[in-house]
Coordinates of C-alpha atoms (C1' of nucleotides) in Angstrom, one line a residue:
Chain L
M1 CA 19.1 4.1 -14.8
S2 CA 19.4 1.9 -11.8
D3 CA 15.8 2.8 -10.7
H4 CA 14.6 1.7 -13.5
T5 CA 12.6 -1.7 -12.7
F6 CA 10.1 -2.8 -15.5
S7 CA 11.7 -5.0 -18.1
N8 CA 9.3 -6.3 -21.0
F9 CA 9.7 -8.2 -24.3
I10 CA 10.1 -4.8 -26.4
E11 CA 12.9 -3.6 -24.0
E12 CA 14.5 -7.2 -24.4
I13 CA 14.4 -6.7 -28.5
I14 CA 16.1 -3.3 -28.1
E15 CA 18.8 -5.1 -25.7
N16 CA 19.3 -7.7 -28.4
D17 CA 19.8 -5.0 -31.1
L18 CA 22.3 -3.5 -29.0
K19 CA 24.3 -6.9 -28.2
G20 CA 24.5 -6.7 -32.1
D21 CA 26.1 -4.0 -34.1
F22 CA 23.5 -1.4 -33.0
I23 CA 24.8 1.5 -30.7
R24 CA 22.9 3.1 -28.1
E25 CA 23.2 6.5 -29.6
H26 CA 21.2 5.2 -32.5
L27 CA 18.3 4.7 -30.5
R28 CA 15.5 6.9 -31.1
F29 CA 11.6 6.5 -30.2
R30 CA 8.7 8.4 -31.3
F31 CA 4.8 8.9 -30.0
P32 CA 2.8 9.5 -33.0
P33 CA -0.9 10.7 -32.0
E34 CA -3.3 11.5 -34.6
P35 CA -4.4 15.2 -33.7
N36 CA -8.5 13.9 -33.8
G37 CA -9.3 13.5 -30.1
H38 CA -8.4 13.8 -26.6
L39 CA -5.7 11.6 -25.2
H40 CA -6.8 8.9 -22.8
I41 CA -5.4 6.6 -20.1
G42 CA -4.6 4.4 -23.1
H43 CA -2.4 6.7 -24.8
A44 CA -0.7 7.3 -21.4
K45 CA 0.5 3.6 -21.6
A46 CA 2.2 4.2 -24.9
I47 CA 3.7 7.5 -23.8
C48 CA 5.1 6.0 -20.6
L49 CA 6.7 3.1 -23.2
N50 CA 8.2 5.4 -25.6
F51 CA 9.2 8.2 -23.3
G52 CA 10.5 6.0 -20.6
L53 CA 12.6 4.1 -22.8
S54 CA 13.8 7.3 -24.1
E55 CA 14.7 8.5 -20.6
Y56 CA 16.4 5.2 -19.8
Y57 CA 18.6 5.2 -22.9
R58 CA 19.2 9.0 -22.7
T59 CA 17.9 9.0 -26.3
P60 CA 15.8 11.3 -28.2
V61 CA 11.9 10.7 -28.4
N62 CA 9.8 12.8 -31.0
L63 CA 6.3 13.9 -30.6
R64 CA 5.0 13.5 -34.2
F65 CA 1.6 14.4 -35.0
D66 CA 0.5 12.2 -37.3
D67 CA -1.7 14.8 -39.4
T68 CA -2.9 13.1 -43.0
N69 CA -6.6 13.5 -43.0
P70 CA -7.4 16.8 -42.7
A71 CA -11.1 15.5 -42.9
K72 CA -10.8 14.5 -39.1
E73 CA -7.9 16.4 -37.7
E74 CA -8.0 19.5 -35.9
Q75 CA -5.5 22.1 -34.2
T76 CA -7.1 22.5 -30.8
Y77 CA -6.1 18.5 -30.6
V78 CA -2.9 19.3 -31.0
E79 CA -2.7 21.9 -28.1
S80 CA -4.5 19.3 -25.9
I81 CA -2.5 16.5 -26.6
K82 CA 0.9 18.7 -25.8
K83 CA -0.5 19.9 -22.9
D84 CA -1.2 16.3 -21.7
I85 CA 2.1 14.9 -22.3
Q86 CA 3.8 17.8 -20.4
W87 CA 1.5 17.5 -17.6
L88 CA 2.6 13.7 -17.2
G89 CA 5.8 14.9 -16.7
F90 CA 7.6 14.1 -20.1
R91 CA 9.6 16.3 -22.9
W92 CA 9.9 15.2 -26.2
N93 CA 13.1 16.1 -28.4
K94 CA 11.4 17.0 -31.5
E95 CA 7.7 18.3 -32.6
C96 CA 7.1 16.9 -35.6
Y97 CA 4.0 16.7 -38.1
T98 CA 3.8 14.3 -40.7
S99 CA 2.6 17.0 -43.1
D100 CA 6.0 18.6 -43.0
Y101 CA 7.1 15.3 -45.1
F102 CA 4.5 15.5 -47.8
E103 CA 6.9 16.8 -50.6
Q104 CA 9.6 14.4 -49.5
L105 CA 6.7 11.6 -49.6
Y106 CA 5.4 12.8 -53.1
H107 CA 9.0 12.3 -54.6
W108 CA 9.2 9.2 -53.3
A109 CA 5.5 8.2 -54.5
Q110 CA 7.1 9.2 -58.1
E111 CA 10.2 7.2 -57.8
L112 CA 7.8 4.2 -57.1
I113 CA 5.8 4.7 -60.2
Q114 CA 9.0 5.2 -62.3
E115 CA 10.2 1.8 -61.1
G116 CA 6.7 0.4 -62.1
K117 CA 6.1 -0.2 -58.3
A118 CA 2.9 2.1 -58.1
Y119 CA 0.5 2.9 -60.5
I120 CA -2.8 5.4 -60.8
D121 CA -5.9 3.5 -60.7
E122 CA -9.2 5.4 -62.1
Q123 CA -11.6 2.6 -60.9
T124 CA -14.3 3.4 -58.2
Q125 CA -13.7 2.9 -54.8
E126 CA -16.2 0.2 -54.9
E127 CA -14.8 -1.4 -57.6
I128 CA -11.1 -1.3 -56.1
I129 CA -12.9 -3.2 -52.8
A130 CA -14.7 -6.0 -54.6
Q131 CA -11.5 -6.9 -56.5
R132 CA -9.8 -7.4 -53.3
K133 CA -12.1 -9.9 -52.6
T134 CA -11.8 -11.6 -49.1
P135 CA -8.7 -12.6 -47.0
F136 CA -9.8 -16.5 -48.2
E137 CA -9.7 -15.7 -51.6
S138 CA -7.5 -14.2 -54.0
G139 CA -8.2 -10.9 -55.4
I140 CA -8.1 -9.5 -59.0
E141 CA -5.7 -7.0 -60.5
S142 CA -7.0 -3.7 -61.6
L143 CA -7.3 -3.3 -65.4
Y144 CA -5.0 0.0 -64.8
R145 CA -2.3 -2.0 -63.2
E146 CA 0.0 -2.4 -66.0
R147 CA -0.6 1.2 -67.7
P148 CA 2.7 2.9 -68.7
T149 CA 4.8 4.3 -66.1
Q150 CA 4.7 7.6 -67.9
E151 CA 1.0 7.8 -68.1
S152 CA 0.6 7.2 -64.2
L153 CA 3.4 9.8 -63.7
E154 CA 1.4 12.4 -65.8
L155 CA -2.0 11.4 -64.0
F156 CA -0.4 11.7 -60.6
E157 CA 0.8 15.6 -61.4
N158 CA -2.5 16.0 -62.2
M159 CA -4.2 14.6 -59.1
R160 CA -1.7 16.8 -57.3
S161 CA -2.4 19.9 -59.3
G162 CA -6.3 19.5 -58.7
K163 CA -7.3 18.3 -61.8
F164 CA -9.8 15.6 -60.8
E165 CA -12.3 15.3 -58.3
E166 CA -12.3 13.5 -55.1
G167 CA -12.5 10.2 -55.6
Y168 CA -11.6 10.0 -59.3
C169 CA -8.3 8.1 -59.0
V170 CA -6.0 6.8 -56.4
L171 CA -2.3 6.0 -56.6
R172 CA -2.0 2.2 -55.7
A173 CA 1.5 0.5 -54.7
K174 CA 1.9 -2.5 -57.0
I175 CA 2.6 -5.4 -54.7
D176 CA 0.7 -8.6 -54.8
M177 CA -3.3 -9.0 -55.2
K178 CA -3.1 -12.8 -54.2
A179 CA -1.5 -12.0 -50.8
P180 CA -3.2 -13.5 -48.1
N181 CA -2.2 -10.3 -46.3
M182 CA -4.9 -8.0 -47.3
N183 CA -2.7 -4.8 -46.9
L184 CA -0.5 -6.2 -49.6
R185 CA -2.9 -6.2 -52.3
D186 CA -1.9 -3.2 -53.9
P187 CA -2.9 -0.4 -51.2
V188 CA -3.3 3.0 -51.7
M189 CA -0.8 5.3 -51.2
Y190 CA -2.5 8.6 -52.2
R191 CA -6.1 9.7 -52.4
I192 CA -7.7 13.0 -53.3
L193 CA -9.2 15.3 -50.8
K194 CA -10.2 18.9 -51.4
K195 CA -10.1 19.8 -47.7
A196 CA -7.9 22.8 -46.5
H197 CA -5.2 20.7 -43.9
Q198 CA -4.9 22.4 -40.8
R199 CA -0.9 23.0 -41.2
T200 CA -0.5 22.9 -45.1
G201 CA -3.7 24.9 -46.2
K202 CA -4.5 24.6 -49.6
Q203 CA -1.0 23.3 -50.7
W204 CA -2.3 19.8 -51.4
C205 CA -5.2 18.3 -52.5
I206 CA -4.3 14.6 -52.3
Y207 CA -2.9 13.1 -49.1
P208 CA -0.6 9.9 -48.4
T209 CA -2.3 7.4 -46.2
Y210 CA -1.5 6.1 -42.9
D211 CA 0.8 3.0 -44.3
W212 CA 2.4 5.1 -46.8
A213 CA 3.3 7.9 -44.3
H214 CA 4.0 6.3 -41.3
G215 CA 7.0 4.3 -41.8
Q216 CA 8.5 6.8 -44.3
S217 CA 8.2 9.4 -41.7
D218 CA 10.2 7.3 -39.0
Y219 CA 12.9 6.5 -41.3
I220 CA 13.1 10.4 -42.0
E221 CA 13.3 11.1 -38.3
Q222 CA 15.2 7.8 -38.4
I223 CA 13.1 6.6 -35.2
S224 CA 14.8 3.1 -34.5
H225 CA 11.8 1.3 -32.9
S226 CA 8.5 2.3 -34.1
L227 CA 6.3 0.5 -31.5
C228 CA 2.2 0.5 -31.8
S229 CA -0.8 -1.4 -30.5
L230 CA -1.5 -5.1 -31.8
E231 CA -4.0 -4.1 -34.4
F232 CA -1.1 -3.1 -36.8
D233 CA 0.5 -6.2 -36.9
N234 CA -0.9 -7.1 -40.0
H235 CA 0.2 -3.9 -41.2
R236 CA 3.9 -5.0 -40.7
P237 CA 4.7 -6.4 -43.8
L238 CA 3.6 -3.4 -45.9
Y239 CA 5.9 -1.5 -43.6
D240 CA 8.4 -3.1 -44.4
W241 CA 7.6 -3.5 -48.0
Y242 CA 7.5 0.4 -48.2
L243 CA 10.9 0.6 -46.1
D244 CA 12.6 -1.6 -48.5
Q245 CA 11.8 0.8 -51.6
I246 CA 13.4 3.7 -49.8
C247 CA 15.8 2.6 -47.3
K248 CA 19.5 3.8 -48.4
Q249 CA 22.3 1.8 -46.9
G250 CA 23.8 3.7 -43.9
R251 CA 20.7 4.8 -43.0
I252 CA 18.8 3.4 -39.8
R253 CA 15.9 1.3 -41.0
P254 CA 13.1 1.9 -38.3
K255 CA 11.7 -1.4 -36.6
Q256 CA 7.9 -1.7 -36.2
R257 CA 6.9 -3.9 -33.2
E258 CA 3.7 -4.2 -31.6
F259 CA 2.4 -4.4 -28.2
A260 CA -1.2 -4.7 -26.8
R261 CA -3.1 -1.9 -25.9
L262 CA -4.5 -1.0 -22.5
N263 CA -8.3 -1.8 -21.4
L264 CA -9.3 -0.8 -18.3
S265 CA -12.0 -2.5 -16.4
H266 CA -15.6 -0.6 -16.0
T267 CA -14.9 2.0 -18.8
I268 CA -14.5 2.2 -22.5
M269 CA -11.1 3.9 -24.5
S270 CA -12.8 4.0 -28.1
K271 CA -12.6 7.9 -29.2
R272 CA -16.0 7.5 -30.9
K273 CA -17.7 6.0 -28.0
L274 CA -16.2 8.3 -25.5
Q275 CA -17.6 10.8 -28.0
R276 CA -20.9 9.3 -28.0
L277 CA -21.2 9.9 -24.1
I278 CA -20.7 13.4 -24.5
Q279 CA -23.3 14.0 -27.1
E280 CA -25.9 11.7 -25.4
K281 CA -25.1 14.1 -22.1
T282 CA -24.0 11.2 -20.3
V283 CA -21.3 12.9 -19.4
T284 CA -20.6 16.7 -19.6
A285 CA -17.3 16.9 -21.4
W286 CA -14.1 15.6 -22.5
D287 CA -12.8 16.8 -19.0
D288 CA -15.9 15.0 -17.1
P289 CA -14.1 13.7 -14.3
R290 CA -15.7 10.3 -15.0
M291 CA -13.9 9.9 -18.3
P292 CA -10.6 7.9 -18.7
T293 CA -9.4 11.1 -20.8
L294 CA -6.0 12.5 -19.2
S295 CA -8.1 15.5 -18.9
G296 CA -11.0 14.0 -17.1
L297 CA -8.4 12.0 -14.5
R298 CA -6.6 15.3 -14.1
R299 CA -9.9 16.8 -12.9
R300 CA -10.8 14.1 -11.1
G301 CA -7.6 14.6 -8.9
Y302 CA -5.1 11.9 -10.4
T303 CA -1.4 13.0 -10.3
A304 CA 0.8 12.4 -13.0
E305 CA 3.3 10.4 -10.9
A306 CA 0.1 7.9 -9.9
I307 CA -0.7 7.6 -13.4
R308 CA 2.9 6.7 -14.5
N309 CA 3.2 4.3 -11.8
F310 CA 0.1 2.6 -13.0
C311 CA 1.4 2.0 -16.2
Q312 CA 4.6 0.6 -14.9
R313 CA 2.7 -1.8 -13.0
I314 CA 0.8 -2.9 -16.1
G315 CA 3.7 -3.7 -18.1
I316 CA 4.1 -4.4 -21.5
A317 CA 2.9 -7.7 -23.3
K318 CA 1.3 -9.1 -26.9
R319 CA -2.0 -10.8 -25.3
E320 CA -5.2 -9.2 -24.7
N321 CA -5.7 -7.6 -21.3
V322 CA -8.3 -5.5 -19.3
I323 CA -7.0 -4.2 -16.3
E324 CA -8.9 -3.9 -13.1
V325 CA -9.4 -0.5 -12.3
S326 CA -8.7 -1.3 -8.4
L327 CA -5.0 -1.2 -9.5
L328 CA -5.3 2.3 -11.1
E329 CA -7.4 3.2 -7.7
F330 CA -4.1 1.5 -5.6
S331 CA -2.0 3.8 -7.4
I332 CA -3.7 7.1 -6.6
R333 CA -4.5 6.3 -3.2
E334 CA -0.6 5.2 -2.7
Q335 CA 0.3 8.8 -3.3
L336 CA -2.4 10.6 -2.3
N337 CA -1.8 9.0 1.5
K338 CA 1.5 10.5 1.7
I339 CA 0.9 13.8 0.3
T340 CA -2.6 15.1 1.0
P341 CA -3.7 17.1 4.0
R342 CA -6.2 15.2 6.1
V343 CA -9.4 17.5 6.9
M344 CA -12.7 16.9 8.6
A345 CA -16.1 17.3 5.8
V346 CA -19.4 15.8 6.9
L347 CA -21.3 15.2 3.6
D348 CA -24.4 13.5 4.8
P349 CA -24.9 15.8 8.0
V350 CA -26.8 15.5 11.2
K351 CA -26.7 17.3 14.3
L352 CA -25.0 16.0 17.1
I353 CA -25.7 18.3 20.4
I354 CA -23.5 17.7 23.4
E355 CA -25.9 18.6 25.8
N356 CA -23.4 19.4 28.9
Y357 CA -21.0 21.7 26.8
P358 CA -21.1 25.5 27.4
E359 CA -23.6 27.2 25.5
S360 CA -21.4 29.8 23.9
Q361 CA -18.0 28.4 24.1
T362 CA -15.5 27.6 21.1
E363 CA -12.5 25.9 21.6
W364 CA -9.5 25.7 19.0
L365 CA -8.2 22.1 19.4
E366 CA -5.0 20.7 17.6
A367 CA -5.3 18.6 14.7
E368 CA -2.8 16.9 12.8
N369 CA -2.3 17.5 8.8
N370 CA -1.1 14.4 8.0
P371 CA 0.0 11.8 10.3
E372 CA 2.1 10.2 7.3
D373 CA 4.2 13.2 7.3
P374 CA 5.3 14.7 10.1
K375 CA 6.5 17.8 8.4
A376 CA 3.1 18.8 7.4
G377 CA 2.6 20.1 11.0
A378 CA -0.7 21.1 12.7
R379 CA -3.7 23.3 12.7
K380 CA -6.2 24.5 14.9
I381 CA -10.1 23.7 14.5
P382 CA -12.8 25.1 16.0
F383 CA -15.3 22.8 18.8
S384 CA -18.6 23.8 20.2
K385 CA -21.8 22.3 21.3
I386 CA -23.4 21.8 18.3
L387 CA -21.9 20.0 15.7
Y388 CA -22.6 18.0 12.3
I389 CA -21.6 14.7 12.1
E390 CA -22.5 11.5 9.4
R391 CA -25.9 10.1 9.9
E392 CA -24.3 6.6 9.0
D393 CA -22.5 7.0 12.0
F394 CA -25.1 7.1 14.3
M395 CA -27.4 4.1 15.2
E396 CA -29.9 4.0 17.8
I397 CA -29.5 0.3 18.6
A398 CA -26.2 -1.0 16.9
P399 CA -25.2 -4.5 16.3
K400 CA -22.0 -5.5 18.1
K401 CA -19.4 -4.8 15.2
F402 CA -20.9 -1.2 15.0
F403 CA -17.6 1.1 16.2
R404 CA -19.7 4.0 15.6
L405 CA -21.8 6.4 17.7
S406 CA -25.0 4.5 19.4
I407 CA -27.4 5.6 22.7
G408 CA -25.2 5.0 25.6
S409 CA -22.1 3.8 23.6
E410 CA -19.0 5.9 24.1
I411 CA -16.8 7.0 21.0
R412 CA -14.2 9.7 20.4
L413 CA -14.8 12.3 18.4
K414 CA -11.4 12.8 16.2
N415 CA -9.2 15.3 18.0
A416 CA -11.6 16.2 20.5
Y417 CA -13.6 14.8 23.1
I418 CA -15.1 11.1 24.0
I419 CA -19.0 11.4 24.3
K420 CA -21.1 9.1 25.0
G421 CA -24.8 9.3 23.0
S422 CA -27.8 10.2 25.4
G423 CA -30.7 10.4 22.7
V424 CA -32.3 11.5 19.7
L425 CA -34.9 13.9 18.4
K426 CA -37.0 12.4 15.4
D427 CA -39.3 14.3 13.2
D428 CA -43.0 13.1 12.3
D429 CA -42.0 10.2 9.7
G430 CA -39.2 9.1 12.2
K431 CA -36.2 10.5 10.9
I432 CA -33.8 11.6 13.2
I433 CA -32.9 15.3 13.3
E434 CA -30.8 15.8 16.2
I435 CA -28.7 13.5 18.4
Y436 CA -27.5 14.2 22.1
A437 CA -24.7 13.5 23.8
Q438 CA -22.8 14.1 27.0
Y439 CA -18.7 15.2 26.8
D440 CA -16.0 14.2 29.2
P441 CA -14.6 17.5 29.7
E442 CA -11.3 15.1 31.4
S443 CA -10.6 13.5 27.9
R444 CA -9.7 16.2 25.5
S445 CA -7.1 14.8 22.8
G446 CA -3.7 15.3 23.2
S447 CA -4.2 16.5 27.0
G448 CA -2.4 13.4 28.5
T449 CA -5.2 12.9 30.8
E450 CA -6.2 9.5 31.7
E451 CA -9.4 10.0 30.6
S452 CA -8.3 11.1 27.3
L453 CA -6.2 7.6 27.0
R454 CA -9.4 5.7 27.2
K455 CA -10.1 3.3 24.5
V456 CA -13.2 3.5 23.2
K457 CA -15.2 1.9 20.4
G458 CA -14.2 4.4 17.9
T459 CA -13.4 7.6 16.5
L460 CA -15.9 9.7 14.3
H461 CA -15.0 12.9 12.0
W462 CA -16.8 16.0 12.9
V463 CA -17.9 19.8 12.0
S464 CA -18.6 22.5 14.3
A465 CA -21.6 24.0 12.8
A466 CA -21.2 27.7 13.6
H467 CA -18.0 27.6 12.2
S468 CA -18.5 25.1 9.1
I469 CA -18.3 26.4 5.4
D470 CA -20.9 25.2 2.7
I471 CA -19.3 22.7 0.3
E472 CA -20.7 20.5 -2.5
A473 CA -19.3 17.4 -2.8
R474 CA -19.2 15.1 -6.3
L475 CA -19.1 11.5 -5.8
Y476 CA -18.0 9.5 -9.0
D477 CA -18.2 5.8 -9.3
Q478 CA -17.5 3.5 -12.1
L479 CA -19.1 4.7 -15.4
F480 CA -19.9 1.2 -16.2
L481 CA -21.6 -1.7 -14.5
V482 CA -19.7 -4.4 -16.1
P483 CA -16.2 -5.0 -16.6
A484 CA -16.1 -5.3 -20.3
P485 CA -18.7 -2.8 -21.8
E486 CA -17.5 -3.1 -25.3
A487 CA -16.6 -6.9 -24.9
C488 CA -20.5 -7.6 -25.9
K489 CA -20.9 -6.9 -29.5
E490 CA -24.7 -7.3 -29.5
E491 CA -25.7 -5.3 -26.9
D492 CA -25.0 -1.4 -27.2
F493 CA -22.4 -0.5 -24.4
M494 CA -24.6 2.4 -23.5
N495 CA -27.2 -0.5 -21.9
F496 CA -24.4 -1.2 -19.3
M497 CA -23.8 2.6 -18.0
N498 CA -24.0 2.8 -14.3
P499 CA -27.1 5.3 -13.4
D500 CA -25.1 6.5 -10.1
S501 CA -21.9 7.6 -11.7
L502 CA -22.3 10.9 -10.2
K503 CA -23.8 11.7 -6.8
I504 CA -23.9 15.4 -5.8
V505 CA -24.3 16.0 -2.4
K506 CA -24.1 18.9 0.2
G507 CA -22.3 19.0 3.2
Y508 CA -20.5 21.2 5.5
G509 CA -16.1 21.4 5.7
E510 CA -14.1 22.5 8.5
L511 CA -13.2 26.0 8.6
S512 CA -9.7 25.8 7.2
L513 CA -11.1 25.0 4.0
K514 CA -12.2 28.1 3.0
K515 CA -9.0 28.8 1.5
A516 CA -8.6 26.1 -0.7
R517 CA -7.8 26.5 -4.5
E518 CA -8.7 25.2 -7.2
G519 CA -6.7 21.6 -8.1
E520 CA -5.9 21.2 -4.3
R521 CA -6.1 18.0 -3.0
F522 CA -7.3 16.6 0.4
Q523 CA -8.1 13.4 2.4
F524 CA -11.4 14.0 4.1
Q525 CA -10.9 11.7 6.8
R526 CA -12.4 8.2 6.8
T527 CA -14.3 9.4 3.6
G528 CA -11.8 9.7 0.6
Y529 CA -9.8 11.9 -1.4
F530 CA -11.1 15.4 -2.7
C531 CA -9.7 17.6 -5.1
V532 CA -11.2 21.6 -5.7
D533 CA -13.0 21.8 -8.8
R534 CA -12.8 24.4 -11.3
E535 CA -16.8 24.9 -10.7
S536 CA -16.2 26.1 -7.1
S537 CA -17.9 29.4 -6.4
G538 CA -17.5 32.1 -3.9
E539 CA -20.6 30.7 -1.7
R540 CA -19.9 26.9 -2.1
I541 CA -16.6 25.1 -2.6
V542 CA -17.3 22.2 -5.0
F543 CA -15.2 18.9 -4.5
N544 CA -14.6 15.9 -6.9
R545 CA -14.2 12.9 -5.1
T546 CA -10.9 11.3 -6.7
V547 CA -11.2 8.2 -5.0
T548 CA -13.0 6.9 -2.0
L549 CA -10.6 5.2 1.4
K550 CA -10.7 1.6 1.3
D551 CA -13.3 0.9 3.5
S552 CA -13.7 -2.7 4.8
W553 CA -16.9 -1.7 6.9
A554 CA -18.9 -1.2 3.9
K555 CA -17.5 -4.4 2.4
E556 CA -18.5 -6.2 5.0
N557 CA -22.0 -5.1 5.3
K558 CA -22.6 -5.4 1.7
N559 CA -21.6 -9.0 2.1
G560 CA -23.4 -9.8 5.3
P561 CA -26.9 -10.9 6.0
K562 CA -28.1 -7.6 7.0
Chain R
rA1 C1' -12.7 -21.0 -44.8
rG2 C1' -7.3 -18.6 -45.4
rA3 C1' -3.1 -15.6 -43.2
rC4 C1' -0.8 -13.6 -38.7
rC5 C1' -0.7 -12.9 -33.4
rC6 C1' -1.6 -14.7 -28.5
rG7 C1' -3.0 -18.5 -24.1
rU8 C1' 0.9 -18.7 -16.2
rG9 C1' -3.8 -17.8 -9.7
rG10 C1' -10.1 -13.4 -10.0
rU11 C1' -6.7 -9.4 -12.8
rG12 C1' -2.2 -8.3 -14.6
rU13 C1' 2.8 -9.3 -15.6
rA14 C1' 7.9 -12.7 -14.7
rA15 C1' 10.7 -16.7 -15.2
rC16 C1' 14.5 -17.2 -21.6
rG17 C1' 15.9 -25.6 -20.4
rG18 C1' 16.8 -26.3 -14.0
rU19 C1' 12.8 -24.3 -6.4
rA20 C1' 6.5 -21.2 -11.2
rG21 C1' 8.0 -15.2 -8.4
rC22 C1' 6.0 -10.2 -8.2
rA23 C1' 2.0 -6.5 -7.7
rC24 C1' -3.3 -5.6 -7.5
rA25 C1' -7.6 -8.0 -5.8
rG26 C1' -9.3 -11.6 -2.0
rC27 C1' -9.1 -14.2 3.1
rA28 C1' -7.1 -14.1 8.1
rG29 C1' -4.4 -11.5 12.4
rA30 C1' -1.2 -7.6 14.8
rU31 C1' -0.7 -2.0 15.2
rU32 C1' -3.9 2.5 15.0
rU33 C1' -7.5 8.9 18.3
rU34 C1' -9.2 7.9 9.9
rG35 C1' -13.2 0.5 9.8
rG36 C1' -7.5 4.7 6.5
rU37 C1' -2.3 3.7 6.7
rU38 C1' 1.6 0.2 8.4
rC39 C1' 3.1 -4.9 9.3
rU40 C1' 2.5 -10.4 9.5
rG41 C1' 0.6 -14.7 7.5
rU42 C1' -2.4 -16.9 3.7
rU43 C1' -6.0 -18.9 -0.6
rA44 C1' -5.2 -19.3 -5.7
rG45 C1' -1.9 -20.6 -11.5
rU46 C1' 1.4 -23.0 -16.3
rU47 C1' -5.4 -24.5 -22.0
rG48 C1' -5.6 -30.1 -23.6
rG49 C1' -3.4 -34.4 -25.4
rG50 C1' 1.2 -36.2 -27.4
rG51 C1' 6.9 -36.2 -28.0
rU52 C1' 12.2 -34.6 -27.0
rU53 C1' 15.0 -34.4 -22.6
rC54 C1' 18.1 -36.6 -16.7
rG55 C1' 15.0 -32.4 -16.2
rA56 C1' 9.4 -28.4 -20.1
rA57 C1' 5.5 -22.7 -18.5
rU58 C1' 10.2 -22.4 -21.6
rC59 C1' 12.0 -27.0 -27.5
rC60 C1' 8.7 -30.0 -31.5
rC61 C1' 3.6 -31.7 -33.0
rU62 C1' -1.1 -31.8 -32.5
rG63 C1' -6.2 -30.3 -30.7
rC64 C1' -9.1 -26.4 -28.0
rG65 C1' -9.9 -21.3 -26.8
rG66 C1' -9.1 -16.0 -27.8
rG67 C1' -7.8 -11.6 -31.2
rU68 C1' -6.3 -9.2 -35.9
rC69 C1' -7.4 -8.7 -40.9
rU70 C1' -11.9 -8.1 -46.2
rA71 C1' -11.1 1.4 -45.2
rC72 C1' -9.2 6.2 -50.7
rC73 C1' -9.7 5.9 -41.2
rA74 C1' -5.1 5.8 -38.0

RNA sequence: AGACCCGUGGUGUAACGGUAGCACAGCAGAUUUUGGUUCUGUUAGUUGGGGUUCGAAUCCCUGCGGGUCUACCA
């Protein structure tokens, strides 16, 4: 409990309840996804809130699938949702389904009819909508509104037994057609849907609406605090009205409270729009590493811990927000810096030939695995005459702030020798195909010689050509060019796509990478954090770039006159 | 047009009538065999106007701005 640092208005509400006659043991939370899509980082915010509260107060949290619409929901989503929550590191108390309460809900509905608080409306959907009018004027009452309760009761039974076609009638709560809040203008409680349900099969042909089901499910499960996003704010009076009808003395009455959902810059969160990215093949799948889905982030190399830290940092409040991706990136770098082994890999290779190094010699040099973690130990890496270095790490004539290789300048090859650039070989187009350098045999890293201690302009990563493995690196960048692609309502969000959200390059990795397995994470020194993708094959390991290292040189280049 | 919700640096988020703080981003410097990490410093904020008060980001009034609501979706 003591390491709990966040504090927000939700917690404050709970603390205030606890100061009254509400006891800690009665605290209970729930996470209520609809099984109609995959979880994304926005859901992670809600998950961390509810499960976090549950951990803090040592009280149960239920996972409840809100499965009231068989037309949209599927069992596969249930599995995917459970997997993602577990991956995030949370455990629910009970796995619940709104469909488990269908019978109870039905009985409560019958009671409401009996009390004259609900009625069967036989008008068409169009008529009902028209009568509700707009928020700026009063609605009109249905001509079925005052029908005898017995008639409604029978009709309701017939609805259930399948005597009517879809859309023939609905059960409506009798509240107030003049209410400024549209949700109170006799909302629909049940509609006929002749679809088999993924769990109840053909048992039902009428299904409760969200409003009629949600608060009641909370009540059945004795959820104390039902937390949802801001757009349900207008539903709260209805939530409370329904609860007023069924709540019994001595039982916990759930309390709905609303917080702002997460918006992340340079991406989108809407399930429908995410779906469109897949349909239009802008991305490959739900778990494409560019997707803000939990499966996408996982495949990209994000850790659950980093996502949880992120959710902690963004806080909980009621105002609309757009969190900059840089905060997410900070969270993952923070962790990866601590845990990933460092390796060398060259992603845009050019040959570097050490002219004065013996032709057939190979030296095995010691390399530290992780300077942030002494326990990570060291490994041996092969050094030889022909190497690969990054094309951008060389310039024939360099500006003074270029701390890399150029003709006549000295730099260090990481974990190896100090070299001095001596020449280049170009093809007919003037493109450099080989770089030549001289090494100082006395300057070997870690040898302790005076030469090895010399200060040089910079340090480059490299790979021995004869001892390297082929790798494919998938370099991901933000999906959208603008911070809030959904903000502009006139323009299709697809127009803001970043055409370079994925770049695939072929490069060379150091030998030790040969045994890298799916999901394993590395820091490619000076380049970024990478994670082995499941599409790796025997010939070529595929690495997803989780995030780049911070690169103040690239930044300066972009800003500078060039 | 109506009801409800919300306005604190660039972005988030604290401060609950008593010094406007924290994180990310930015900038500058130190350290560094990763232009990484780490460390230090720094720029930058209470939506406008009234009121109440010794004292207001906080309470009241009012303007302005943003969001939600006119599904038999959730």
